[in-house]
PDB file of C-alpha atoms in Angstrom:
ATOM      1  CA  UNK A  29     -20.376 -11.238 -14.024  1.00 49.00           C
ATOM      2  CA  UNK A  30     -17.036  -9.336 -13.591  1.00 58.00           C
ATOM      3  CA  UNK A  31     -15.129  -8.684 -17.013  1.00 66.00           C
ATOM      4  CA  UNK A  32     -12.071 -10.985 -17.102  1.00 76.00           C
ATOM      5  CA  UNK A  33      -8.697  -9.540 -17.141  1.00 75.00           C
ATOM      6  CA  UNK A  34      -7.641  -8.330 -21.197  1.00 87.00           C
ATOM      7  CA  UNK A  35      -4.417  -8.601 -22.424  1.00 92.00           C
ATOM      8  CA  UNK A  36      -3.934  -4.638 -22.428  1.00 92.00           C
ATOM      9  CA  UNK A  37      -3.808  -4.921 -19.016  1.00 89.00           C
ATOM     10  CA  UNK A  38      -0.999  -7.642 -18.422  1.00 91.00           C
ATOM     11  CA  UNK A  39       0.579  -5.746 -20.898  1.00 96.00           C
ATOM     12  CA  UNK A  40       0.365  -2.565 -18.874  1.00 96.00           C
ATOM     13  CA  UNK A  41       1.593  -3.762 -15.868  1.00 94.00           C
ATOM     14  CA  UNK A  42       4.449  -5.986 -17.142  1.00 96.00           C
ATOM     15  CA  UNK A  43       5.635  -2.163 -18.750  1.00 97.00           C
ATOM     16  CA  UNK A  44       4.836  -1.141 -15.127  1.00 97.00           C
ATOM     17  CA  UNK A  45       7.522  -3.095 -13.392  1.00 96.00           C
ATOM     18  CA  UNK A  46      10.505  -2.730 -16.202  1.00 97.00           C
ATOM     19  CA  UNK A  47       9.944   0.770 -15.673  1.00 97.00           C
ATOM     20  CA  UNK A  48      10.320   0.182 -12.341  1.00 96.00           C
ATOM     21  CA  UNK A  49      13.414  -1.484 -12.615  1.00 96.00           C
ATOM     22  CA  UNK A  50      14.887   1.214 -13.969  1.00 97.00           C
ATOM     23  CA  UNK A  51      14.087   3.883 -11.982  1.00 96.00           C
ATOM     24  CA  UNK A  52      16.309   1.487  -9.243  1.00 95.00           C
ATOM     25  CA  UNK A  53      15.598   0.732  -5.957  1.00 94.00           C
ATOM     26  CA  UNK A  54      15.095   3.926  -3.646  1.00 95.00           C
ATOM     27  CA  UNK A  55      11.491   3.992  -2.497  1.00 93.00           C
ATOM     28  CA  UNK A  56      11.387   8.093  -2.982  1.00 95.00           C
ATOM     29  CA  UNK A  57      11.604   7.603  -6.188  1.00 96.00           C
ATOM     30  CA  UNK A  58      10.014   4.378  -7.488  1.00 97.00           C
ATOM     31  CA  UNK A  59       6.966   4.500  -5.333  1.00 97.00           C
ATOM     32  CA  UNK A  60       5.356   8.143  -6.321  1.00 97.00           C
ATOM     33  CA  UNK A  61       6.557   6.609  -9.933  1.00 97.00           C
ATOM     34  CA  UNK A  62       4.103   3.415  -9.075  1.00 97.00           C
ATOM     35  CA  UNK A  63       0.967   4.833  -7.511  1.00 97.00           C
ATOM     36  CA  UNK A  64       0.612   7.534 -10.037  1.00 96.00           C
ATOM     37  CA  UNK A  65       1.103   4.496 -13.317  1.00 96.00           C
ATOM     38  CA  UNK A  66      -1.458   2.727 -10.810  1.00 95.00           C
ATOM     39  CA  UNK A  67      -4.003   5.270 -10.866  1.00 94.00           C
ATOM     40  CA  UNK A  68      -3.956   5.616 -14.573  1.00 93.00           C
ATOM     41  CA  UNK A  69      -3.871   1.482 -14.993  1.00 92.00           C
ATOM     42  CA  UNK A  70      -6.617   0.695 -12.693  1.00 88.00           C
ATOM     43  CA  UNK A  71      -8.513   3.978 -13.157  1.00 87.00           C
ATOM     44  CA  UNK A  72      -8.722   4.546  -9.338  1.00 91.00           C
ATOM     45  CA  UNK A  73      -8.949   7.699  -7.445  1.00 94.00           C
ATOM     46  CA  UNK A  74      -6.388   6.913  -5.038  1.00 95.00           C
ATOM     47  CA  UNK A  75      -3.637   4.813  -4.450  1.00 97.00           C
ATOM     48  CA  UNK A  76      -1.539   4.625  -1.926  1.00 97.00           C
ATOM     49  CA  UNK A  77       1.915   2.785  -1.377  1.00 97.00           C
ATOM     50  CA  UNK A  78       3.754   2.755   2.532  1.00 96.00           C
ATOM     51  CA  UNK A  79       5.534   0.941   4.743  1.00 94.00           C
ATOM     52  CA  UNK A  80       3.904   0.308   8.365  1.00 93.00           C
ATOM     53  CA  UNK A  81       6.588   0.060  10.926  1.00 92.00           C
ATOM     54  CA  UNK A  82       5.749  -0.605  14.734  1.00 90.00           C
ATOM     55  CA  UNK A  83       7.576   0.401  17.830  1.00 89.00           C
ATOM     56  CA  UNK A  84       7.487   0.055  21.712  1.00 84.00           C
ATOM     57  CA  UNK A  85       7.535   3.166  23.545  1.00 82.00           C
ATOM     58  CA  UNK A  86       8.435   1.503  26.836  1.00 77.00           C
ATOM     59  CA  UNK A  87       8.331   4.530  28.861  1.00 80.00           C
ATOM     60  CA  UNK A  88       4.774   5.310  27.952  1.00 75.00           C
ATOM     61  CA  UNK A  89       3.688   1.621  27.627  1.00 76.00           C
ATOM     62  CA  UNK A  90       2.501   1.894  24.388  1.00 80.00           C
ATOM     63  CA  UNK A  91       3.672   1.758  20.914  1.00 87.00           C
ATOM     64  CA  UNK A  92       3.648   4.470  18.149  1.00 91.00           C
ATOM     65  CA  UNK A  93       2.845   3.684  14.431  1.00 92.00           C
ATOM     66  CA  UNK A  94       5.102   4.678  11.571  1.00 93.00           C
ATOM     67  CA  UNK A  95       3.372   5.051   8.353  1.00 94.00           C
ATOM     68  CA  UNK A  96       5.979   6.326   5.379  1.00 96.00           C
ATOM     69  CA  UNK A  97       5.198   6.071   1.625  1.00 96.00           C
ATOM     70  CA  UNK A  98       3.324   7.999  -1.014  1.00 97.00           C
ATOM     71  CA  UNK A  99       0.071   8.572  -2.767  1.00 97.00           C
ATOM     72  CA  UNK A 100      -1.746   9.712  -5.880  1.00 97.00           C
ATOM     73  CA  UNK A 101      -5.497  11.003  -6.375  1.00 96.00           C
ATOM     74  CA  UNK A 102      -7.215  10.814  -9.883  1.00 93.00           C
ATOM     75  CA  UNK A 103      -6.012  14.951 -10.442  1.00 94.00           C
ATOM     76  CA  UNK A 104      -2.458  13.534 -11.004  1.00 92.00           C
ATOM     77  CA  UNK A 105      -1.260  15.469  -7.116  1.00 96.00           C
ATOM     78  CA  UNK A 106       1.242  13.018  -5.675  1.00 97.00           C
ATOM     79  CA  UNK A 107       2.283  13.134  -2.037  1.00 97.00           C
ATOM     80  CA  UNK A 108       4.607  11.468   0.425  1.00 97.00           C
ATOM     81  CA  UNK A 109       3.250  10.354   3.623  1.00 96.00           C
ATOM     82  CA  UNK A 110       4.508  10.421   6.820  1.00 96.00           C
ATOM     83  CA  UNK A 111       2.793   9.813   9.802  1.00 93.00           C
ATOM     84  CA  UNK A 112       3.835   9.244  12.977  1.00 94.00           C
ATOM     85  CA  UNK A 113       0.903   8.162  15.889  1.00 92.00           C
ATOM     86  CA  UNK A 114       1.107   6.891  19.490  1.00 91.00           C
ATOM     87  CA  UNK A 115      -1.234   4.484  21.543  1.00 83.00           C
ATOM     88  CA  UNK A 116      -1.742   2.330  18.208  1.00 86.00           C
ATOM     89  CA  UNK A 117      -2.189  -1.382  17.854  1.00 85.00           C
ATOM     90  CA  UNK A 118      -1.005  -3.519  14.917  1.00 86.00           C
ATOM     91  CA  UNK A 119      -5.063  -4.590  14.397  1.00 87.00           C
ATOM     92  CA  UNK A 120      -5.803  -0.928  13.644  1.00 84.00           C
ATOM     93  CA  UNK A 121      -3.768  -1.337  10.365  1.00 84.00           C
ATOM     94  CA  UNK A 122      -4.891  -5.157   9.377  1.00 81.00           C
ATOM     95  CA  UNK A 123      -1.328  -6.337  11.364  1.00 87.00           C
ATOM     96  CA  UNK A 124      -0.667  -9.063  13.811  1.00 87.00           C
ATOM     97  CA  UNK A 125       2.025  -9.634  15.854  1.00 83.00           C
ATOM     98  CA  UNK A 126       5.565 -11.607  14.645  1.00 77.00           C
ATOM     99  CA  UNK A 127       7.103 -14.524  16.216  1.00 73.00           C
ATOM    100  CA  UNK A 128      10.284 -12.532  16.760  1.00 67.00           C
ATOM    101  CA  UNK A 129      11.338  -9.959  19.629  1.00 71.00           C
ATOM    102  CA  UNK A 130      11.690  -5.808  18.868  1.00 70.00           C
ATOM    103  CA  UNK A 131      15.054  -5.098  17.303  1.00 69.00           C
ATOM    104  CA  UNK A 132      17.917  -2.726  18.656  1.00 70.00           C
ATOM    105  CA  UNK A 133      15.910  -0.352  17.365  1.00 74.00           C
ATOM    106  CA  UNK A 134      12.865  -0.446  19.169  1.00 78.00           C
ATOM    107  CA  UNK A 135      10.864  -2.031  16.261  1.00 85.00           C
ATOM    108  CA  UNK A 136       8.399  -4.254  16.303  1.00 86.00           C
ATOM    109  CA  UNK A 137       7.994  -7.438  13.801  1.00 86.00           C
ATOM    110  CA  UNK A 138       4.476  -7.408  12.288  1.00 88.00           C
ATOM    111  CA  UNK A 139       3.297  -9.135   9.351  1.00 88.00           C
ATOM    112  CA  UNK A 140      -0.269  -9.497   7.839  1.00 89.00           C
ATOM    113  CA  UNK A 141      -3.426 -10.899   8.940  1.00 85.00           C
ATOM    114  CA  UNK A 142      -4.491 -11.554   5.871  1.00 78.00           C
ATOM    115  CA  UNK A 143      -2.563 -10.963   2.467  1.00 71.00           C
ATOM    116  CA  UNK A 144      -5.000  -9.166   0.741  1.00 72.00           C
ATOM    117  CA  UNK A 145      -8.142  -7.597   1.571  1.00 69.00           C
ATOM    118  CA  UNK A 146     -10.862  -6.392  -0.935  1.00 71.00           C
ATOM    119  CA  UNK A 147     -13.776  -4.551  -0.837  1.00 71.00           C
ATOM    120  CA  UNK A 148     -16.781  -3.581  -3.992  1.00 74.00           C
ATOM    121  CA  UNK A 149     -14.536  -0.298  -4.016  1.00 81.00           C
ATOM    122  CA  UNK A 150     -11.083  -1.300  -2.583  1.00 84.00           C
ATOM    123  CA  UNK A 151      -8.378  -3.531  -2.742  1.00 88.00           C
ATOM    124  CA  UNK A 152      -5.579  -3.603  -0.157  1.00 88.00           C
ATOM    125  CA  UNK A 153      -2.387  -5.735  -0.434  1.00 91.00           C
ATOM    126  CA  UNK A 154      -0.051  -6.026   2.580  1.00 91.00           C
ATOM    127  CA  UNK A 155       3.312  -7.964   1.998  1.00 92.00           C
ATOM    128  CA  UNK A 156       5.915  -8.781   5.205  1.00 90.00           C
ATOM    129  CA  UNK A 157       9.206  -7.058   5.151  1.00 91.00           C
ATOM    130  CA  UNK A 158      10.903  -8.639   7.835  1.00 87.00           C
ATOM    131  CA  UNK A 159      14.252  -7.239   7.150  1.00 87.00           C
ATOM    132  CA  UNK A 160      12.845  -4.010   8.552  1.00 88.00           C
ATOM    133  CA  UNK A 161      10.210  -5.238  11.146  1.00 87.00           C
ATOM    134  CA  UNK A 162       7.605  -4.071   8.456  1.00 90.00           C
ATOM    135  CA  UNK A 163       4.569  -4.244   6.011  1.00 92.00           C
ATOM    136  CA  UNK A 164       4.525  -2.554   2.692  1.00 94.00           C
ATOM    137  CA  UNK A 165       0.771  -1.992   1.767  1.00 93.00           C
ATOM    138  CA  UNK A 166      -0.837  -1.339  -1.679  1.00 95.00           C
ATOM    139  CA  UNK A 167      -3.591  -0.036  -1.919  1.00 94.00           C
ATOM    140  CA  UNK A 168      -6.303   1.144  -4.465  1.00 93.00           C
ATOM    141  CA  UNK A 169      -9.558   3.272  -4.141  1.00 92.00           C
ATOM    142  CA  UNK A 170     -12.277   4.314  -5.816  1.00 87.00           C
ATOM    143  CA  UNK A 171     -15.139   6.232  -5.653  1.00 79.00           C
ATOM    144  CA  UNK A 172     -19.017   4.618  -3.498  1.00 69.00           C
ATOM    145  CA  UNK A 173     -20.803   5.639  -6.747  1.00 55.00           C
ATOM    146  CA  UNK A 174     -18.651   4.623  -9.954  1.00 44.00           C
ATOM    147  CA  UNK A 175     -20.891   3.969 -12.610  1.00 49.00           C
ATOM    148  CA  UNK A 176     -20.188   0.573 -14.243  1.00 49.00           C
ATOM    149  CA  UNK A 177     -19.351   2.265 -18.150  1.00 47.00           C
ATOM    150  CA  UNK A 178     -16.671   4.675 -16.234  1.00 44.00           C
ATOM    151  CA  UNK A 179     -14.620   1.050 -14.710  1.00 44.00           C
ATOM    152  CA  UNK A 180     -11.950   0.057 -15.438  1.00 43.00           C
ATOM    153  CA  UNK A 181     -11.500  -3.326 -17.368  1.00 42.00           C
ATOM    154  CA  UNK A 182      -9.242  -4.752 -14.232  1.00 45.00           C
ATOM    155  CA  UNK A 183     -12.077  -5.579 -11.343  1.00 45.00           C
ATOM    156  CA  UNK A 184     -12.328  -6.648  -8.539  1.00 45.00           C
TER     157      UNK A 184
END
């Protein structure tokens, strides 16, 4: 049976979003902030934080996936992602389609299949930004072989 969640741990991510707060609201700066308080909370070896963006490349027929955030590994190196691919499909990423058109700027609405996916070894969280034609995603890895004594006390 999974431990339940302890109060340390409320309490640690409750500290996790005032500090948020007042780092303010530019991504670049509150989401390498995040993933790396993450990492330490949930004792993964990666976490990851982005925003998936889809657009139509009509001239190709197609439509190229933009994947911008940023993400930790357990030796404390943070990164910002950017990645840029063509001849993607909005399943590829956990996506479906929105109701809406494109906007003027080529992008295209997607929101989640499912909110949240999870895995003995992962948890992913996908949220609809539809003020951008986007989906932030969250989410947290760890390693095949974890030994139970070396988990952390949040499961799942």
């Amino acid at each position: 049976m999974p431990e339940r969640l302890k109060l340390r741990d409320v309490r640690a991510i409750f500290r996790l979003v005032a500090e948020l707060r007042e780092v303010g609201a530019d991504p670049n700066v509150w989401r390498p902030h995040m993933v790396q308080r993450l990492l330490q909370i949930v004792q993964a070896q990666v976490v990851v934080s982005s925003e998936v963006h889809f657009k139509n490349i009509p001239t190709r027929q197609t439509m190229q996936v933009v994947d911008v955030g940023w993400a930790c590994n357990e030796d404390g190196k943070t990164w910002q992602i950017h990645v840029e691919r063509d001849d993607e499909q909005p399943e590829h990423y956990w996506l479906a389609m929105g109701k809406t058109q494109e906007d003027g700027a080529g992008r295209v609405p997607v929101k989640p299949a499912k909110k949240v996916y999870g895995g003995t070894f992962f948890l992913l969280s996908q949220y609809p930004l539809p003020h951008i034609s986007a989906v932030d995603q969250l989410g947290l890895h760890r390693r095949l072989a974890i030994s139970p004594s070396a988990s952390a006390s949040i499961n799942w």
